[in-house]
Amino acid sequence: MTATSLVFSERMAVLAKTHANHPALIDRDCPTTFAALHQQTLQLASGMAAIGIKAHDRVAVWLPNCTAWVQTFLACAHLGATVLAVNTRFRSQEVADIIGRGKADWLVLWPDFKGIAFADMLADIPQEVLARLRGVLAVGEPGSTAMTAIAKRGHALHAFSDLLQSTHPVPQAFGQAPALCFTTSGTTSLPKFVVHNQHSLIIHADSMQKAFHYDETSRILASAPFCGAFGFSTLTGGLATGCTVVCEPVSDTRSTLEQIRRHQVTHTYANNESLLKLFEAAPSPATFATCKLFGFASFSPAITNLLEEAERNHVALTGLYGSSELQALMAAQPLDPSQGDVSVRYLSGGRLIHPDARVRVRDPATGQLAPHGESGEIEIKCASQMLSYLDNPDATAQAYTPDLFFKTGDLGYTVSDTQFVFQTRMGDSMRLSGFLVNPAEIEHAIEALPGVQACQVVGATQGTKILPVAFVILYAGSQADPARWAAECKRTMAGYKVPVHFEVVSEFPTVQSANAVKILKNKLRDMASEILARKS
């Protein structure tokens, strides 16, 4: 790629010539070449412009992983409109928040997708929120019941298929506006809206190509939703660099294994739980014969046998790191000793993939930078950083140090100036008896005890102290034994790490983010503080 093609319209025009007949996407086993995708994008941009979509408009895209999602993003990028990425698992309250606080001008959705009552959800959104929308673009059959129901709500409804057939002139490309907006998971407050421009998205894609050794034979499986940083980076790392991206709107372990086999997938990236399910369900290691690299993020820290399963299936595996603000897959643990410390290759974090990127750690108690190997808040400076938080300059300014390192809010330690290990969110870490403690350490110990299926540990406030409290889910038929659990913990770890209370629950409070279901640690902290208050 040329260094000057740092807007999507230019990049895709180049690929439409150099990779004309090469598959850009395979969606539900249906390939779309780079030449065809570029032509479709231009026609869609033409149709969108004809109904009034223009530069700096905000377009909420409520679609699963499919060709229409990619077409919409590229057409919006051509026009200079900003895509507000919406998770298909979101419901009326969450969509209302994005449309309202995100100031969406347009909404793109697939009314008949997966039997979800999109029309009913729109009806549940307050009219004053929807009043801002200038139109709804609907993917699917124009005469469907869901389409008709949306039209009856009074929204200007445009059939996506009609816009794809536009014969209007194609507007000149506009590449300077913000391109994409992710929502954060919102586990501790209202979600922030994270904005990226086209330049940083494409620069990041180019760095991914080099870091993960993509070439024209590479086929990248995108199973994580495009609406989140994990899935979007998987998409653009392949799409913007001439590789083939394999996707489908709905996937499960069985269908993913079939996609890997049928389309000769070489790379994929997922959370550790999803990859473990793939390895355990594969009929034989031959399923992964074409796979060159799998990367994982540790969304389920209790999983300890992923490495063994990867080795059994002869798949190269590495830990990853990313965020909405920095983009996903912006760090990966090295596989080659010449690239960094391979002893931590199976831990989350990694070596920064951007050549000039740097990482450091700051002690949250003293505010001083910490030496390599010492835990603290991870700070990163790299070319894939966000443009801003949408309409929130104060939050944007607070997210950076004076020398423009992004304050990740994550706990970890550096191996070098370009490699680090992620341990947990800073909001999840606990300072017990003066020591900064990763709760996962305690959780793993408790999950190894008889009868315990899963555990989450949080720090609860009691007077002036922070004390650890454990929430435990038991296996069916097992009995709670707090005294024994405490004794075993005291036997294997420092006294200040032993939970002062064990609370048995049937499930943990969670929130659905774009990348995975995340446990609400803040809710557990509130519950723990109430428990200790009752005991005192």
Coordinates of C-alpha atoms in Angstrom, one line a residue:
M1 CA 0.0 0.0 0.0
T2 CA 1.1 3.6 -0.6
A3 CA 1.7 5.8 2.4
T4 CA -0.7 8.4 0.9
S5 CA -3.8 6.1 0.8
L6 CA -4.8 6.8 4.4
V7 CA -8.5 7.3 3.7
F8 CA -10.7 4.4 2.9
S9 CA -12.0 5.6 -0.4
E10 CA -8.4 5.9 -1.8
R11 CA -7.3 2.6 -0.2
M12 CA -10.2 0.7 -1.5
A13 CA -9.8 2.2 -5.0
V14 CA -6.2 1.0 -5.1
L15 CA -7.2 -2.5 -3.9
A16 CA -10.0 -2.6 -6.5
K17 CA -7.3 -2.4 -9.1
T18 CA -4.4 -4.4 -7.6
H19 CA -6.7 -7.1 -6.1
A20 CA -9.7 -6.8 -8.4
N21 CA -10.7 -10.4 -8.4
H22 CA -9.4 -11.3 -4.9
P23 CA -12.1 -11.9 -2.3
A24 CA -12.4 -9.1 0.1
L25 CA -15.2 -10.6 2.1
I26 CA -16.8 -14.0 2.5
D27 CA -20.2 -13.6 4.2
R28 CA -22.2 -16.7 4.7
D29 CA -20.0 -18.5 2.2
C30 CA -20.7 -15.8 -0.4
P31 CA -17.5 -14.0 -1.6
T32 CA -17.3 -10.4 -2.7
T33 CA -14.2 -9.3 -4.6
F34 CA -12.4 -6.0 -3.9
A35 CA -13.5 -4.7 -7.3
A36 CA -17.2 -5.5 -6.6
L37 CA -17.0 -4.2 -3.0
H38 CA -15.6 -0.9 -4.2
Q39 CA -18.3 -0.5 -6.8
Q40 CA -21.0 -1.4 -4.3
T41 CA -19.6 1.2 -1.9
L42 CA -19.6 4.0 -4.5
Q43 CA -23.2 3.2 -5.5
L44 CA -24.3 3.1 -1.9
A45 CA -22.5 6.4 -1.2
S46 CA -24.4 7.8 -4.2
G47 CA -27.7 6.6 -2.9
M48 CA -27.0 7.8 0.6
A49 CA -26.0 11.3 -0.6
A50 CA -29.2 11.4 -2.7
I51 CA -31.4 11.0 0.4
G52 CA -29.4 13.7 2.3
I53 CA -26.5 12.0 4.1
K54 CA -23.5 14.2 4.1
A55 CA -20.2 14.9 5.7
H56 CA -20.3 15.2 9.5
D57 CA -23.7 13.4 9.8
R58 CA -23.8 10.7 12.4
V59 CA -25.1 7.3 11.2
A60 CA -26.0 4.7 13.8
V61 CA -25.3 1.3 12.4
W62 CA -27.3 -1.5 14.1
L63 CA -26.2 -4.4 12.1
P64 CA -24.4 -7.8 12.7
N65 CA -21.2 -8.9 10.9
C66 CA -22.3 -8.9 7.3
T67 CA -21.5 -7.4 3.9
A68 CA -24.0 -4.6 4.5
W69 CA -22.1 -3.5 7.6
V70 CA -18.9 -3.1 5.6
Q71 CA -20.6 -1.4 2.7
T72 CA -22.2 1.1 5.1
F73 CA -19.0 1.9 6.9
L74 CA -17.1 2.4 3.6
A75 CA -19.9 4.5 2.1
C76 CA -20.0 6.7 5.2
A77 CA -16.2 7.0 5.1
H78 CA -16.5 8.2 1.5
L79 CA -19.1 10.8 2.4
G80 CA -17.3 11.9 5.6
A81 CA -20.2 10.7 7.8
T82 CA -19.4 9.2 11.2
V83 CA -20.6 5.7 12.0
L84 CA -21.9 5.2 15.5
A85 CA -21.4 1.4 16.0
V86 CA -24.4 -0.3 17.7
N87 CA -24.3 -3.8 19.2
T88 CA -27.1 -6.0 17.8
R89 CA -27.6 -7.3 21.4
F90 CA -28.5 -3.8 22.6
R91 CA -32.1 -3.1 23.3
S92 CA -34.2 0.0 23.4
Q93 CA -32.6 1.7 26.4
E94 CA -29.1 1.2 25.1
V95 CA -30.0 2.2 21.5
A96 CA -31.8 5.3 22.8
D97 CA -28.7 6.3 24.6
I98 CA -26.6 6.0 21.5
I99 CA -29.1 7.8 19.3
G100 CA -29.7 10.5 22.0
R101 CA -26.2 11.2 23.4
G102 CA -24.6 10.3 20.2
K103 CA -26.8 12.7 18.3
A104 CA -27.5 10.2 15.5
D105 CA -29.0 11.7 12.3
W106 CA -29.6 8.3 10.6
L107 CA -30.2 4.7 11.6
V108 CA -29.2 1.6 9.6
L109 CA -30.7 -1.7 10.8
W110 CA -31.8 -5.2 9.6
P111 CA -35.4 -5.4 10.8
D112 CA -35.8 -9.2 10.2
F113 CA -32.4 -10.2 11.6
K114 CA -32.6 -13.2 14.0
G115 CA -36.2 -12.6 14.8
I116 CA -35.3 -9.6 16.9
A117 CA -38.2 -7.1 17.3
F118 CA -36.4 -4.1 16.0
A119 CA -39.6 -2.2 15.2
D120 CA -41.0 -2.8 18.7
M121 CA -37.7 -1.6 20.2
L122 CA -37.8 1.6 18.2
A123 CA -41.4 2.1 19.5
D124 CA -40.0 1.8 23.1
I125 CA -37.6 4.7 22.5
P126 CA -38.9 8.1 23.6
Q127 CA -40.2 10.1 20.7
E128 CA -38.1 13.1 21.6
V129 CA -35.0 10.9 21.1
L130 CA -36.1 9.5 17.7
A131 CA -37.2 13.0 16.6
R132 CA -33.6 13.8 15.7
L133 CA -33.5 10.9 13.2
R134 CA -33.8 12.1 9.6
G135 CA -34.3 8.6 8.2
V136 CA -34.0 4.9 8.7
L137 CA -32.1 2.7 6.2
A138 CA -33.4 -0.9 6.4
V139 CA -31.6 -4.0 5.1
G140 CA -33.8 -6.8 4.0
E141 CA -37.0 -7.4 2.0
P142 CA -38.8 -4.1 1.4
G143 CA -42.2 -5.7 1.9
S144 CA -41.5 -7.6 5.1
T145 CA -43.7 -7.3 8.2
A146 CA -40.9 -5.6 10.2
M147 CA -40.2 -3.1 7.4
T148 CA -43.9 -2.2 7.2
A149 CA -44.1 -1.8 11.0
I150 CA -41.2 0.6 11.0
A151 CA -42.7 2.6 8.1
K152 CA -46.0 2.9 10.2
R153 CA -44.0 4.5 13.0
G154 CA -43.6 7.6 10.9
H155 CA -39.9 7.4 10.1
A156 CA -38.6 8.1 6.6
L157 CA -37.8 4.6 5.5
H158 CA -35.2 3.8 2.8
A159 CA -34.6 0.3 1.4
F160 CA -30.9 -0.5 1.6
S161 CA -31.2 -2.5 -1.6
D162 CA -32.6 0.5 -3.5
L163 CA -29.7 2.7 -2.4
L164 CA -27.2 0.1 -3.6
Q165 CA -28.8 0.5 -7.1
S166 CA -28.4 4.3 -7.2
T167 CA -27.6 5.9 -10.5
H168 CA -27.0 9.3 -9.0
P169 CA -23.5 10.9 -9.4
V170 CA -21.0 9.7 -6.8
P171 CA -20.0 12.6 -4.6
Q172 CA -16.3 13.5 -4.2
A173 CA -14.6 11.6 -1.4
F174 CA -14.4 13.5 2.0
G175 CA -11.8 12.0 4.3
Q176 CA -11.3 14.5 7.0
A177 CA -14.3 13.9 9.3
P178 CA -14.3 11.5 12.2
A179 CA -15.0 8.0 10.8
L180 CA -16.0 5.7 13.6
C181 CA -17.4 5.8 17.1
F182 CA -17.3 2.9 19.5
T183 CA -19.1 2.7 22.8
T184 CA -17.2 1.6 25.9
S185 CA -18.6 -1.1 28.0
G186 CA -20.0 1.2 30.6
T187 CA -19.3 -1.1 33.6
T188 CA -18.8 1.8 36.0
S189 CA -20.7 4.7 34.4
L190 CA -22.5 5.7 31.3
P191 CA -20.6 4.5 28.2
K192 CA -18.2 6.9 26.6
F193 CA -18.2 7.3 22.9
V194 CA -14.8 6.8 21.4
V195 CA -14.0 8.5 18.1
H196 CA -11.4 7.5 15.6
N197 CA -10.5 9.1 12.2
Q198 CA -9.7 7.3 9.0
H199 CA -5.9 7.9 9.2
S200 CA -5.4 6.1 12.5
L201 CA -7.7 3.2 11.5
I202 CA -5.7 2.6 8.3
I203 CA -2.3 3.1 9.9
H204 CA -3.3 0.6 12.5
A205 CA -4.4 -1.9 9.8
D206 CA -1.1 -1.6 8.1
S207 CA 0.8 -2.2 11.3
M208 CA -1.4 -5.3 11.9
Q209 CA -0.4 -6.6 8.5
K210 CA 3.3 -6.4 9.4
A211 CA 2.9 -7.7 12.9
F212 CA 0.8 -10.7 12.1
H213 CA 2.5 -11.4 8.8
Y214 CA -0.5 -11.2 6.5
D215 CA -0.2 -11.7 2.7
E216 CA -2.6 -12.4 -0.1
T217 CA -3.1 -15.9 1.0
S218 CA -4.2 -14.8 4.5
R219 CA -7.8 -15.4 5.4
I220 CA -8.9 -13.8 8.7
L221 CA -11.9 -15.1 10.5
A222 CA -13.9 -12.2 12.1
S223 CA -16.2 -13.7 14.7
A224 CA -16.1 -10.8 17.2
P225 CA -18.8 -8.1 16.4
F226 CA -17.6 -5.3 14.0
C227 CA -19.4 -2.9 16.4
G228 CA -16.6 -3.4 18.9
A229 CA -12.9 -2.6 18.7
F230 CA -11.9 -6.3 18.8
G231 CA -14.1 -7.2 15.8
F232 CA -13.5 -4.0 13.9
S233 CA -9.7 -4.2 14.1
T234 CA -9.9 -7.8 12.9
L235 CA -12.0 -6.6 9.9
T236 CA -9.9 -3.7 8.8
G237 CA -6.5 -5.4 9.4
G238 CA -7.5 -7.7 6.6
L239 CA -9.8 -5.6 4.5
A240 CA -7.5 -2.5 4.2
T241 CA -4.4 -4.6 3.4
G242 CA -5.7 -6.9 0.6
C243 CA -6.5 -10.0 2.6
T244 CA -9.8 -11.9 2.8
V245 CA -12.1 -11.5 5.8
V246 CA -14.5 -14.3 6.6
C247 CA -17.6 -13.5 8.6
E248 CA -21.2 -14.4 9.2
P249 CA -24.0 -12.6 11.0
V250 CA -24.5 -15.3 13.6
S251 CA -21.8 -17.7 14.6
D252 CA -21.3 -20.4 17.2
T253 CA -18.6 -22.9 17.9
R254 CA -19.8 -25.4 15.4
S255 CA -20.3 -22.9 12.5
T256 CA -16.9 -21.3 13.3
L257 CA -15.1 -24.6 13.0
E258 CA -16.9 -25.1 9.7
Q259 CA -15.8 -21.7 8.5
I260 CA -12.2 -22.4 9.4
R261 CA -12.3 -25.7 7.5
R262 CA -14.2 -24.6 4.5
H263 CA -12.4 -21.3 3.9
Q264 CA -8.9 -22.3 5.0
V265 CA -8.7 -19.7 7.7
T266 CA -5.1 -18.6 8.7
H267 CA -5.7 -16.1 11.5
T268 CA -8.4 -15.4 14.1
Y269 CA -8.7 -13.5 17.3
A270 CA -11.2 -14.0 20.1
N271 CA -11.6 -14.1 23.8
N272 CA -10.0 -17.1 25.5
E273 CA -13.3 -18.7 26.3
S274 CA -14.3 -18.8 22.7
L275 CA -11.0 -20.2 21.5
L276 CA -11.1 -22.9 24.2
K277 CA -14.5 -24.0 23.0
L278 CA -13.1 -24.3 19.5
F279 CA -10.2 -26.4 20.5
E280 CA -12.3 -28.7 22.7
A281 CA -15.0 -29.2 20.0
A282 CA -12.7 -29.8 17.0
P283 CA -12.9 -33.4 15.8
S284 CA -9.1 -33.5 15.3
P285 CA -6.1 -31.2 15.0
A286 CA -6.5 -31.4 11.2
T287 CA -9.4 -28.9 11.5
F288 CA -6.7 -26.2 12.1
A289 CA -4.3 -27.3 9.4
T290 CA -4.3 -24.0 7.6
C291 CA -4.2 -21.8 10.8
K292 CA -1.0 -19.8 11.3
L293 CA -1.9 -17.8 14.4
F294 CA -4.7 -17.5 17.0
G295 CA -4.7 -14.5 19.3
F296 CA -6.6 -14.2 22.5
A297 CA -7.8 -11.7 25.1
S298 CA -8.4 -12.9 28.6
F299 CA -12.0 -12.0 29.2
S300 CA -12.4 -15.2 31.4
P301 CA -9.3 -15.2 33.7
A302 CA -10.3 -18.5 35.3
I303 CA -9.5 -20.5 32.2
T304 CA -6.1 -22.2 32.7
N305 CA -6.0 -24.9 30.0
L306 CA -6.0 -22.8 26.9
L307 CA -2.3 -23.3 26.2
E308 CA -2.5 -27.0 26.5
E309 CA -5.5 -27.2 24.1
A310 CA -3.7 -25.0 21.6
E311 CA -0.6 -27.2 21.7
R312 CA -2.8 -30.3 21.3
N313 CA -4.3 -28.9 18.2
H314 CA -0.9 -27.6 16.8
V315 CA -2.0 -24.0 16.8
A316 CA 0.3 -21.1 17.4
L317 CA -1.2 -18.9 20.2
T318 CA -0.4 -15.5 21.6
G319 CA -1.8 -13.1 24.1
L320 CA -3.3 -9.8 22.9
Y321 CA -4.2 -6.4 24.2
G322 CA -6.4 -3.5 23.0
S323 CA -9.1 -1.1 23.9
S324 CA -11.7 1.1 22.3
E325 CA -9.5 4.1 22.7
L326 CA -6.3 2.5 21.3
Q327 CA -7.9 0.0 19.0
A328 CA -7.7 -3.8 19.5
L329 CA -4.8 -6.0 18.6
M330 CA -2.4 -3.1 19.1
A331 CA -0.2 -5.3 21.1
A332 CA 0.6 -9.0 20.9
Q333 CA 3.1 -11.1 22.8
P334 CA 6.0 -12.1 20.6
L335 CA 6.5 -15.6 19.3
D336 CA 10.2 -15.0 18.4
P337 CA 12.9 -14.3 21.1
S338 CA 14.4 -11.6 18.8
Q339 CA 11.1 -9.6 19.1
G340 CA 10.8 -9.6 22.9
D341 CA 10.4 -11.8 26.0
V342 CA 8.6 -15.0 24.9
S343 CA 8.3 -16.3 28.5
V344 CA 5.1 -14.2 28.8
R345 CA 3.6 -15.0 25.4
Y346 CA 0.6 -16.7 26.9
L347 CA -0.3 -13.7 29.1
S348 CA -2.5 -10.8 28.0
G349 CA -0.6 -7.7 26.9
G350 CA 2.1 -7.8 24.3
R351 CA 4.7 -6.1 22.2
L352 CA 3.3 -2.8 20.7
I353 CA 2.9 -3.3 17.0
H354 CA 3.4 0.3 16.0
P355 CA 7.2 1.0 15.4
D356 CA 7.3 4.3 17.5
A357 CA 4.8 3.2 20.2
R358 CA 5.9 3.2 23.8
V359 CA 4.5 1.8 27.1
R360 CA 5.2 2.6 30.7
V361 CA 3.6 2.0 34.1
R362 CA 2.9 4.5 36.8
D363 CA 2.5 3.8 40.5
P364 CA -1.1 5.0 41.3
A365 CA -0.1 5.7 44.9
T366 CA 2.9 7.8 44.4
G367 CA 2.3 9.1 40.8
Q368 CA 5.9 8.1 39.9
L369 CA 6.9 6.0 36.9
A370 CA 7.6 2.4 37.9
P371 CA 10.5 0.2 36.8
H372 CA 10.1 -2.8 34.6
G373 CA 8.4 -5.7 36.4
E374 CA 6.6 -3.5 38.9
S375 CA 2.8 -3.3 38.7
G376 CA 0.9 0.0 38.2
E377 CA -1.3 1.8 35.7
I378 CA -0.4 1.1 32.1
E379 CA 0.2 4.2 29.9
I380 CA 0.6 3.9 26.2
K381 CA 1.5 6.3 23.4
C382 CA 0.9 5.0 19.8
A383 CA -0.4 5.8 16.4
S384 CA -3.7 4.1 16.9
Q385 CA -4.9 6.4 19.6
M386 CA -8.4 7.8 19.5
L387 CA -9.2 11.2 18.1
S388 CA -11.4 12.1 21.1
Y389 CA -14.4 11.2 23.2
L390 CA -17.4 12.3 21.2
D391 CA -18.5 15.8 22.3
N392 CA -16.6 15.5 25.5
P393 CA -13.3 17.5 25.5
D394 CA -12.9 17.4 29.3
A395 CA -12.9 13.6 29.3
T396 CA -10.6 13.6 26.4
A397 CA -8.1 15.9 28.1
Q398 CA -8.3 13.8 31.3
A399 CA -7.5 10.6 29.4
Y400 CA -4.0 11.7 28.5
T401 CA -0.9 12.7 30.4
P402 CA 0.8 16.0 29.5
D403 CA 3.2 14.2 27.1
L404 CA 0.2 12.5 25.4
F405 CA 0.4 9.0 26.8
F406 CA -3.1 7.5 27.1
K407 CA -4.0 6.5 30.7
T408 CA -5.5 3.0 30.1
G409 CA -7.0 2.4 33.6
D410 CA -5.4 -1.1 33.4
L411 CA -3.1 -2.7 35.9
G412 CA 0.1 -4.4 34.6
Y413 CA 3.8 -4.2 34.4
T414 CA 6.3 -3.5 31.6
V415 CA 8.9 -6.0 30.3
S416 CA 10.5 -3.3 28.2
D417 CA 9.6 0.1 26.7
T418 CA 7.6 -1.7 24.0
Q419 CA 6.3 -4.9 25.8
F420 CA 4.1 -5.3 28.8
V421 CA 1.8 -7.7 30.6
F422 CA -1.8 -6.8 31.4
Q423 CA -3.1 -8.1 34.7
T424 CA -6.6 -6.5 35.3
R425 CA -8.5 -3.3 35.2
M426 CA -7.3 -0.7 37.7
G427 CA -10.9 -0.4 38.9
D428 CA -10.8 -4.1 39.7
S429 CA -7.4 -4.1 41.4
M430 CA -7.3 -3.8 45.2
R431 CA -4.7 -2.1 47.5
L432 CA -4.7 -4.4 50.5
S433 CA -2.5 -3.6 53.5
G434 CA -0.6 -1.3 51.3
F435 CA -0.1 -3.8 48.4
L436 CA -1.6 -3.5 45.0
V437 CA -3.3 -6.9 44.4
N438 CA -4.7 -8.5 41.3
P439 CA -8.0 -10.1 42.3
A440 CA -7.5 -12.8 39.7
E441 CA -4.8 -14.3 41.8
I442 CA -7.2 -14.9 44.7
E443 CA -10.0 -15.9 42.3
H444 CA -7.9 -18.7 40.8
A445 CA -7.0 -20.0 44.2
I446 CA -10.6 -20.2 45.3
E447 CA -11.8 -21.7 42.0
A448 CA -9.3 -24.6 42.6
L449 CA -11.2 -25.5 45.8
P450 CA -13.7 -28.4 45.8
G451 CA -17.2 -27.5 44.8
V452 CA -16.4 -24.0 43.5
Q453 CA -17.3 -23.4 39.9
A454 CA -16.5 -19.7 39.6
C455 CA -15.4 -16.8 41.8
Q456 CA -15.1 -13.0 41.7
V457 CA -13.2 -11.1 44.3
V458 CA -13.7 -7.4 45.0
G459 CA -12.4 -4.9 47.6
A460 CA -15.1 -3.6 49.9
T461 CA -14.8 -0.6 52.2
Q462 CA -15.1 -1.1 55.9
G463 CA -14.2 2.0 57.9
T464 CA -10.8 3.1 56.5
K465 CA -9.8 -0.3 55.2
I466 CA -10.3 -2.1 51.9
L467 CA -11.0 -5.8 52.6
P468 CA -11.4 -8.6 50.0
V469 CA -14.8 -10.2 49.6
A470 CA -15.4 -13.3 47.5
F471 CA -18.6 -14.1 45.5
V472 CA -18.8 -17.8 44.7
I473 CA -20.9 -19.9 42.3
L474 CA -21.0 -23.6 43.3
Y475 CA -21.3 -26.7 41.2
A476 CA -24.7 -28.3 41.4
G477 CA -25.0 -30.4 44.5
S478 CA -22.0 -28.8 46.3
Q479 CA -22.3 -27.2 49.7
A480 CA -20.8 -23.9 50.9
D481 CA -17.9 -24.3 53.3
P482 CA -16.5 -20.8 54.1
A483 CA -14.4 -21.9 57.0
R484 CA -12.6 -24.5 54.9
W485 CA -12.2 -22.0 52.0
A486 CA -10.7 -19.4 54.3
A487 CA -8.3 -22.0 55.9
E488 CA -7.1 -23.2 52.4
C489 CA -6.6 -19.6 51.3
K490 CA -4.6 -18.8 54.4
R491 CA -2.5 -21.8 53.6
T492 CA -1.6 -20.8 50.1
M493 CA -1.5 -17.0 50.1
A494 CA -0.6 -13.9 52.2
G495 CA -3.1 -13.3 55.0
Y496 CA -4.1 -9.9 53.7
K497 CA -5.4 -11.6 50.5
V498 CA -7.7 -14.0 52.2
P499 CA -11.4 -12.9 51.8
V500 CA -13.0 -11.8 55.0
H501 CA -16.4 -13.1 53.7
F502 CA -17.6 -15.6 51.1
E503 CA -21.0 -15.0 49.6
V504 CA -22.6 -17.7 47.5
V505 CA -24.6 -16.5 44.5
S506 CA -26.3 -18.1 41.6
E507 CA -24.8 -15.7 39.0
F508 CA -22.7 -12.6 38.7
P509 CA -24.2 -9.3 37.6
T510 CA -23.1 -8.7 34.0
V511 CA -23.3 -6.2 31.1
Q512 CA -23.2 -7.0 27.4
S513 CA -20.4 -5.1 25.6
A514 CA -19.5 -5.2 22.0
N515 CA -16.8 -7.8 22.6
A516 CA -18.2 -10.0 25.3
V517 CA -20.3 -10.3 28.4
K518 CA -18.5 -8.4 31.2
I519 CA -18.9 -8.9 34.9
L520 CA -20.0 -5.7 36.8
K521 CA -17.3 -5.4 39.4
N522 CA -18.7 -2.1 40.6
K523 CA -22.0 -3.8 41.4
L524 CA -20.2 -6.6 43.3
R525 CA -18.3 -3.9 45.2
D526 CA -21.5 -2.3 46.3
M527 CA -22.9 -5.6 47.4
A528 CA -19.8 -6.5 49.3
S529 CA -19.8 -3.2 51.2
E530 CA -23.4 -3.7 52.2
I531 CA -22.6 -7.2 53.4
L532 CA -19.7 -6.0 55.6
A533 CA -21.8 -3.1 56.9
R534 CA -24.4 -5.7 58.1
K535 CA -21.7 -7.8 59.7
S536 CA -20.1 -4.9 61.6

